[in-house]
Short mmCIF file of C-alpha atoms in Angstrom, two decimals:
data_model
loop_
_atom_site.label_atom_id
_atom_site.label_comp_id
_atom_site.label_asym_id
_atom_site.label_seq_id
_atom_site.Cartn_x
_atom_site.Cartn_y
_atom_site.Cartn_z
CA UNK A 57 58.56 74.05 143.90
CA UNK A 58 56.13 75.19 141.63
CA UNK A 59 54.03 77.22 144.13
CA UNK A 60 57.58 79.17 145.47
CA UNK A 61 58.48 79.69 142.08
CA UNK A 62 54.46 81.45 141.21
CA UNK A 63 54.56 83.06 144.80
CA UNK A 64 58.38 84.63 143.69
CA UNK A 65 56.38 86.01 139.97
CA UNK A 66 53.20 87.60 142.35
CA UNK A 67 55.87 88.95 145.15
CA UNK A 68 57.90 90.74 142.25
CA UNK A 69 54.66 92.39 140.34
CA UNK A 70 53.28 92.97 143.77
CA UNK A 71 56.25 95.51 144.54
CA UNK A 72 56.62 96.72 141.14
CA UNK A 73 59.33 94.78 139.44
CA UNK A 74 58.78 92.37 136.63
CA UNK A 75 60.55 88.84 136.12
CA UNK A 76 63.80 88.77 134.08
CA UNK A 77 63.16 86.90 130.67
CA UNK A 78 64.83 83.95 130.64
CA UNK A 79 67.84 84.66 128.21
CA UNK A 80 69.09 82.00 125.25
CA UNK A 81 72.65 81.11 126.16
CA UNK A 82 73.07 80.22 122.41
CA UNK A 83 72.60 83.92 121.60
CA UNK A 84 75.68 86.29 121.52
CA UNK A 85 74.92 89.35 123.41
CA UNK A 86 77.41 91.64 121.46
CA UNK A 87 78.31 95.50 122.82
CA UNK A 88 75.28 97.95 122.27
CA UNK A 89 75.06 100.04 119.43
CA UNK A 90 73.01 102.07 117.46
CA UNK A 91 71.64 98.97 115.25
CA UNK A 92 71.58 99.80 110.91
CA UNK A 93 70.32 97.02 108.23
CA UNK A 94 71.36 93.75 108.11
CA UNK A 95 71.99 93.18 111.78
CA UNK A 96 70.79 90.20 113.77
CA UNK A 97 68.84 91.18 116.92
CA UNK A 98 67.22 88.37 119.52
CA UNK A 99 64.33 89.64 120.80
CA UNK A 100 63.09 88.17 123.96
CA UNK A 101 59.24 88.90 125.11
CA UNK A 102 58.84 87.27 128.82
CA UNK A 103 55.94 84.50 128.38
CA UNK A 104 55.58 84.98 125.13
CA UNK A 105 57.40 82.32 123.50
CA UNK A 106 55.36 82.87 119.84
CA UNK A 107 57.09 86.54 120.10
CA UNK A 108 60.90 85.29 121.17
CA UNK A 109 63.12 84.57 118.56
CA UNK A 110 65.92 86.53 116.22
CA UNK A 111 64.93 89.06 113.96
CA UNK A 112 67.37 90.26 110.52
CA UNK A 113 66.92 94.21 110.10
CA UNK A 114 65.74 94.24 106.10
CA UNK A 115 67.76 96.74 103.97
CA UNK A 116 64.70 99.44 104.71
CA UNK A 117 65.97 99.73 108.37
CA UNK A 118 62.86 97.41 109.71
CA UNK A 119 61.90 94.66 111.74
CA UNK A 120 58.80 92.72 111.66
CA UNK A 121 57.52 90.48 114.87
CA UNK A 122 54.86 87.77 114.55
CA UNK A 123 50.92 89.42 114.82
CA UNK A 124 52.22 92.72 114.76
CA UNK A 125 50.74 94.81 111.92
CA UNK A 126 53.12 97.20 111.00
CA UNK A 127 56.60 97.21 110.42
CA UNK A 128 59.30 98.64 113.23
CA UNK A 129 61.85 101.38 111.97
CA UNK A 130 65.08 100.59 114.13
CA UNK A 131 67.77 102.05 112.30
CA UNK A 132 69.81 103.88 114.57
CA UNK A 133 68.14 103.25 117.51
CA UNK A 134 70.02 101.42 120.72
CA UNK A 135 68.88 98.14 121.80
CA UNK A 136 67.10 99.61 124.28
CA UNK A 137 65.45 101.99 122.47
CA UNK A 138 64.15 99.24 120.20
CA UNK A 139 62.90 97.36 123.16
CA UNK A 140 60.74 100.57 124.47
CA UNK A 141 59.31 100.61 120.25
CA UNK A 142 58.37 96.95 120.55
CA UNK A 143 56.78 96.87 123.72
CA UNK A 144 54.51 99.90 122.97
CA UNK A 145 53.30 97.96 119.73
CA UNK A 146 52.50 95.26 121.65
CA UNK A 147 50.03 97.36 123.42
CA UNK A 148 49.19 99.89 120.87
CA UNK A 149 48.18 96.61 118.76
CA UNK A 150 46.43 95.12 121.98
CA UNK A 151 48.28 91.76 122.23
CA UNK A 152 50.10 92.64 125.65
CA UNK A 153 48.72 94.75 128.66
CA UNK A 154 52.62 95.01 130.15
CA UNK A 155 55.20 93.16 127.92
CA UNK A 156 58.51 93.05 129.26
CA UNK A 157 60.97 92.84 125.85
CA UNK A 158 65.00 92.26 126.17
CA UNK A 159 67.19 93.26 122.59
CA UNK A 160 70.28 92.33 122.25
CA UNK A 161 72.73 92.18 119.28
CA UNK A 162 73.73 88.93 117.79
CA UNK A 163 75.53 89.68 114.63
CA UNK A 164 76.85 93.08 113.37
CA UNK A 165 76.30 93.21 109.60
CA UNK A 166 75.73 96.95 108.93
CA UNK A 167 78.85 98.01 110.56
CA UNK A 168 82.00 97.17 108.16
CA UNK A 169 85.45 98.13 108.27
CA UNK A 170 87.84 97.56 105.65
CA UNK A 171 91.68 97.87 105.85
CA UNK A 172 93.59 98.61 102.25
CA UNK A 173 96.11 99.54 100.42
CA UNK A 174 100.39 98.74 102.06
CA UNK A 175 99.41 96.26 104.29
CA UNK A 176 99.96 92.86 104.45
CA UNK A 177 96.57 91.37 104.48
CA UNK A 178 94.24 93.31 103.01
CA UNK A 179 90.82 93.00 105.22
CA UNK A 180 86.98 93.88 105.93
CA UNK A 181 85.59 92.98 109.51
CA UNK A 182 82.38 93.96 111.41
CA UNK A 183 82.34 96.40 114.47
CA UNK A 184 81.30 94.67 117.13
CA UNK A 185 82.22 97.22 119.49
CA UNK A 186 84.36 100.71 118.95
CA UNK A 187 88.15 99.77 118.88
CA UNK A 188 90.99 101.97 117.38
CA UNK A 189 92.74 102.31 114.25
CA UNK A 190 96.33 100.09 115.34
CA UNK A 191 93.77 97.58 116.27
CA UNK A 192 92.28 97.43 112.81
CA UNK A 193 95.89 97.72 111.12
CA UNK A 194 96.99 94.65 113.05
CA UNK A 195 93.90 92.58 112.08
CA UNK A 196 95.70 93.46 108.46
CA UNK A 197 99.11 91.90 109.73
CA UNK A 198 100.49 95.49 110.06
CA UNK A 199 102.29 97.64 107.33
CA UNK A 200 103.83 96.39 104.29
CA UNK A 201 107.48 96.68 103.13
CA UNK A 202 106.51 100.00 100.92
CA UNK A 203 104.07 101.48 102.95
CA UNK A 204 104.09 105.31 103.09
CA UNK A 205 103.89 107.87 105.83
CA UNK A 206 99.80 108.76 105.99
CA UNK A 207 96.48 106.64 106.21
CA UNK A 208 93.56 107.62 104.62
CA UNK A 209 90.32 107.26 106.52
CA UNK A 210 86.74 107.42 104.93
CA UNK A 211 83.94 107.57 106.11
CA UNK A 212 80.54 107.53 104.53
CA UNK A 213 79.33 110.94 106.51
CA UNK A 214 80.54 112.52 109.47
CA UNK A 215 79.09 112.73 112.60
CA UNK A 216 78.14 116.48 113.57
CA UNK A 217 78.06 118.32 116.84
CA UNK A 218 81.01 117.80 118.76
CA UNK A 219 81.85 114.49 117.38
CA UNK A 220 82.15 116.29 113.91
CA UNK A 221 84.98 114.61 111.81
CA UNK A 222 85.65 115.18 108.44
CA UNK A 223 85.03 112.66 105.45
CA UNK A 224 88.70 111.60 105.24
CA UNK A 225 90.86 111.81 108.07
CA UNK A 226 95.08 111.94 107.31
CA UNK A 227 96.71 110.07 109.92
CA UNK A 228 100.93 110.35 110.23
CA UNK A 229 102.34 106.75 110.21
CA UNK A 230 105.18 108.12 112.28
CA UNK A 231 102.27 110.06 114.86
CA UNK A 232 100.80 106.66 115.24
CA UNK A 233 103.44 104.16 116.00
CA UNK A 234 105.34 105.98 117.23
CA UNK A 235 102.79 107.05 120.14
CA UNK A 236 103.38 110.62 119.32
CA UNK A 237 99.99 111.96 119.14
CA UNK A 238 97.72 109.84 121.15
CA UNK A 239 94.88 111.34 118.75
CA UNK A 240 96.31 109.67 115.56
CA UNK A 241 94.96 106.19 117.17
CA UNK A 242 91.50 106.79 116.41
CA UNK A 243 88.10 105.62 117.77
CA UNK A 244 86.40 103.34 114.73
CA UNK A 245 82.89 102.58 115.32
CA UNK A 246 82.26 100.82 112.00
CA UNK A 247 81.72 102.13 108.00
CA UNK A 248 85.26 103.11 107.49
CA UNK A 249 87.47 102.49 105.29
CA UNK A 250 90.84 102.56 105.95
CA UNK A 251 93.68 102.88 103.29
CA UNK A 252 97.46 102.76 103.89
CA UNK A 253 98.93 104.83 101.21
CA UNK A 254 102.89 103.35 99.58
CA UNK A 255 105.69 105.34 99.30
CA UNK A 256 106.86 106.37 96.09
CA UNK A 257 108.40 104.77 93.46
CA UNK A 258 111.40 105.47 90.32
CA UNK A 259 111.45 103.09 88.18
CA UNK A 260 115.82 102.86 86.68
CA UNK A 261 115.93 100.89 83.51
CA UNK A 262 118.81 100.17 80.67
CA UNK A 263 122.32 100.23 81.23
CA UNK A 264 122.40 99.62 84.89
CA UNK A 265 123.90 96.56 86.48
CA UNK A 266 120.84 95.85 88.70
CA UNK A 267 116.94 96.91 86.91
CA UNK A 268 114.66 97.66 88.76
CA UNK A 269 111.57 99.92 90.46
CA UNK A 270 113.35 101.74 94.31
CA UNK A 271 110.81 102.89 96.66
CA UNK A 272 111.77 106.40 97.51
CA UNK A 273 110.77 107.30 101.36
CA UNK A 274 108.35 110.21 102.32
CA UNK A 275 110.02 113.75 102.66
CA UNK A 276 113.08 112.13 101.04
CA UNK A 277 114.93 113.80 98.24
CA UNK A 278 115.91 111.21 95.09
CA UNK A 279 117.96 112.03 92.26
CA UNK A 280 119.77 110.62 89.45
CA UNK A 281 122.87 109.64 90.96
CA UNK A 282 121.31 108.10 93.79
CA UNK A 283 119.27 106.15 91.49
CA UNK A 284 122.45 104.80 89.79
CA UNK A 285 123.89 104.10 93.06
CA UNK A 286 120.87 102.04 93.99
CA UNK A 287 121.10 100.32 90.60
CA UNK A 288 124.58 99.16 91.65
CA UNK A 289 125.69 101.12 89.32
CA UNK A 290 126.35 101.69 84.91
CA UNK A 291 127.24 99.03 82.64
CA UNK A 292 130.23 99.37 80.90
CA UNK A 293 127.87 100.07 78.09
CA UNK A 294 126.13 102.44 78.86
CA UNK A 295 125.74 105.98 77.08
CA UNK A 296 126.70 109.54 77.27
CA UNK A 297 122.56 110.39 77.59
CA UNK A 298 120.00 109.44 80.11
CA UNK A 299 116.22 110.23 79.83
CA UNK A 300 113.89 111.12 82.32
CA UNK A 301 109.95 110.20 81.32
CA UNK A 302 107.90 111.95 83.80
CA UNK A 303 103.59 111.50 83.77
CA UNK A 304 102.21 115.05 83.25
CA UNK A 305 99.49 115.77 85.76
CA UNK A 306 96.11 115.85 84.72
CA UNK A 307 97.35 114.96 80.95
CA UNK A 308 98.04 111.27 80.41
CA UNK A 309 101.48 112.22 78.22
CA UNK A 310 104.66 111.73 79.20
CA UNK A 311 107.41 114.22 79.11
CA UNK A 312 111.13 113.58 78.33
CA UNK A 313 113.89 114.98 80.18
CA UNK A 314 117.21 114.47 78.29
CA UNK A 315 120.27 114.16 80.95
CA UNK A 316 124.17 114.54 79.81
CA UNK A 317 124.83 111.44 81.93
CA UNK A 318 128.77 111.54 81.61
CA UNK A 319 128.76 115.08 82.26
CA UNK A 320 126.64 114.84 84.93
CA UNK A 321 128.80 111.60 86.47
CA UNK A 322 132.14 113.55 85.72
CA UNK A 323 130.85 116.23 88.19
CA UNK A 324 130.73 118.99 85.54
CA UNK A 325 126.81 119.46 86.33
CA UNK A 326 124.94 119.47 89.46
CA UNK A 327 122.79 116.58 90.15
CA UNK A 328 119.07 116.09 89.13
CA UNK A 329 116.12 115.27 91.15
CA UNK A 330 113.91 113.01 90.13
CA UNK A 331 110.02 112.80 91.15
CA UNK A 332 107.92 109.93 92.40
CA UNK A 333 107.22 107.77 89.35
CA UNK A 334 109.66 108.88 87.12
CA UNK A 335 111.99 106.51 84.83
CA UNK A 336 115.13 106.54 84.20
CA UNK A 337 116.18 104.95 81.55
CA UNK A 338 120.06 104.87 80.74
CA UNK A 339 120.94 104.76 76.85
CA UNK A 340 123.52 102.34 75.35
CA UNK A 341 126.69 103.36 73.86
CA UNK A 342 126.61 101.61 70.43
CA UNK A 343 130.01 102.07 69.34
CA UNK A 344 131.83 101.26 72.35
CA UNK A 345 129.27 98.31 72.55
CA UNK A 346 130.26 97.19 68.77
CA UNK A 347 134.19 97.81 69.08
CA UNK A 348 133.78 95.59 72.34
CA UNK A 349 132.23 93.09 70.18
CA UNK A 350 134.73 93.72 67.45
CA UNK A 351 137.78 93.30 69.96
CA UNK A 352 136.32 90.22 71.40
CA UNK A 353 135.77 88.39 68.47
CA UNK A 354 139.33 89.31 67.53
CA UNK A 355 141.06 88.11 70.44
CA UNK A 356 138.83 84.79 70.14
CA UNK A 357 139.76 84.50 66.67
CA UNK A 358 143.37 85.42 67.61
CA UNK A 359 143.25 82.44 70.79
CA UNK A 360 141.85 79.56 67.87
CA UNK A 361 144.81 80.85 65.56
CA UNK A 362 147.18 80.47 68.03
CA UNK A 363 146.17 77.14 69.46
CA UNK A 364 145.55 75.60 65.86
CA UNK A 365 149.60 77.06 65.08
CA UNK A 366 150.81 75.32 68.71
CA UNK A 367 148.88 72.18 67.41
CA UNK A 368 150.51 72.17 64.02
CA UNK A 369 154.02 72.37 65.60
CA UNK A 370 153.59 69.61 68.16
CA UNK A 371 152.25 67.02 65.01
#
């Protein structure tokens, strides 16, 4: 056996080919791509055990191999491209006439892509291998309950040429699940980030039945009287004013918008809109509030009168 397997090594180098290295089953061969710092490569160097083993790329973009002098720059080469750099060191250096190297990819480290913002489960995962942007959003569990209407993709610099992107890519939630526009799913390759922007928000406090912040959809129109209705209405309290406080841009203040609330719910003016992040906040009517008060404590006044009388009589 061991004389077919050396005449099978001399027949293959007679005709030209060299021996396939024999491969560590242990080691994940992951998809080839362009390789950046941190990844885990397994170099394989056939009879040359002292040179096989897995390398980490350091943060400089370099390898370094046992008894070679200098340090390899492989960031953003291909594994094959690294394997061409390695074997002509080898022979630059002298300590192989013909090396045969194999690279492969164990771990992606320097490719990360992180998922933010409305979803359900936030989440950062390596690129293994190019997949699309629904694939990444349902590694996050999908779209939370107030998720807007566009995605925000970043990416550290864009690519140039004819696979020039910009920086930060607006994708339409209703394009991509919908199925709309096929381009809106697309290609990650690793560095992005992806955030999910949330729908808009008024905040209705005071003398409202039901409290409370009310997402407001994208390209829908809110007002005041929808934001009662969504409150489930006024209190039988509430006052003849409402205020709007609205952030102005840029400033940091907030301005306040006074609102003749009983006018405005007798029909006698024309509804208001109200802007994403506004409050409303719905003022208390003090005197009906106190002759409520007043009137109760009357009638249970009048009730402990009247039962102490009925008592009296029966004794």
């Amino acid at each position: 056996m061991k004389f077919a397997a050396l005449f099978l090594v001399l027949s293959s180098m007679a005709f030209g080919q060299r021996p396939t290295p024999m491969a560590d089953p242990a080691l994940t061969n992951l998809p080839a791509q362009k390789i950046g710092p941190d990844d885990l490569l397994a170099v394989s160097v056939y009879d040359a055990p002292e040179l096989t083993r897995t390398v980490r790329v350091g943060a400089d973009g370099t390898i370094r191999l046992p008894m070679l002098k200098q340090h390899l720059k492989v960031d953003g080469l291909m594994p094959g491209d690294v394997e061409g750099a390695i074997g002509a060191a080898l022979v630059t250096e002298e300590l192989l006439v013909s090396p045969f190297v194999t690279v492969t990819v164990a771990e992606y480290h320097s490719r990360p892509i992180s998922v933010m913002g409305a979803v359900r489960k936030p989440v950062t995962f390596q690129a293994e291998a190019p997949g699309t942007l629904l694939n990444a959003l349902a590694r996050a569990e999908g779209l939370s309950a107030d998720a807007g209407q566009e995605i925000l993709i970043t990416r550290g610099q864009s690519r140039t040429g004819s696979d020039a992107v910009p920086l930060v890519q607006r994708i339409s939630v209703k394009a991509l699940i919908d199925g709309a526009d096929p381009s809106a799913n697309v290609i990650l390759t690793g560095g992005e980030e992806i955030r999910v922007t949330e729908a808009g928000r008024i905040f209705v406090v005071g003398n409202v039945k039901k409290p409370g912040a009310f997402i407001i959809p994208d390209n829908a129109q809110s007002t005041v009287l929808k934001a009662v209705a969504m409150a489930e209405g006024l209190t039988p309290y509430a006052g003849k004013l409402a205020y709007i406080y609205r952030t102005e841009g840029g400033i940091g203040g907030k301005n306040q918008i006074p609102i003749e609330l009983r006018q405005l719910m007798d029909r006698k003016i024309g509804d208001i809109p109200l802007m994403p992040n506004d409050i409303l906040y719905i003022t208390d009517n003090k005197g009906r509030r106190l002759t409520m008060t007043t009137l109760e404590k009357i009638f249970i006044l009048g009730a402990g009168i009247t039962s102490a009388l009925i008592y009296a009589g029966v004794h």
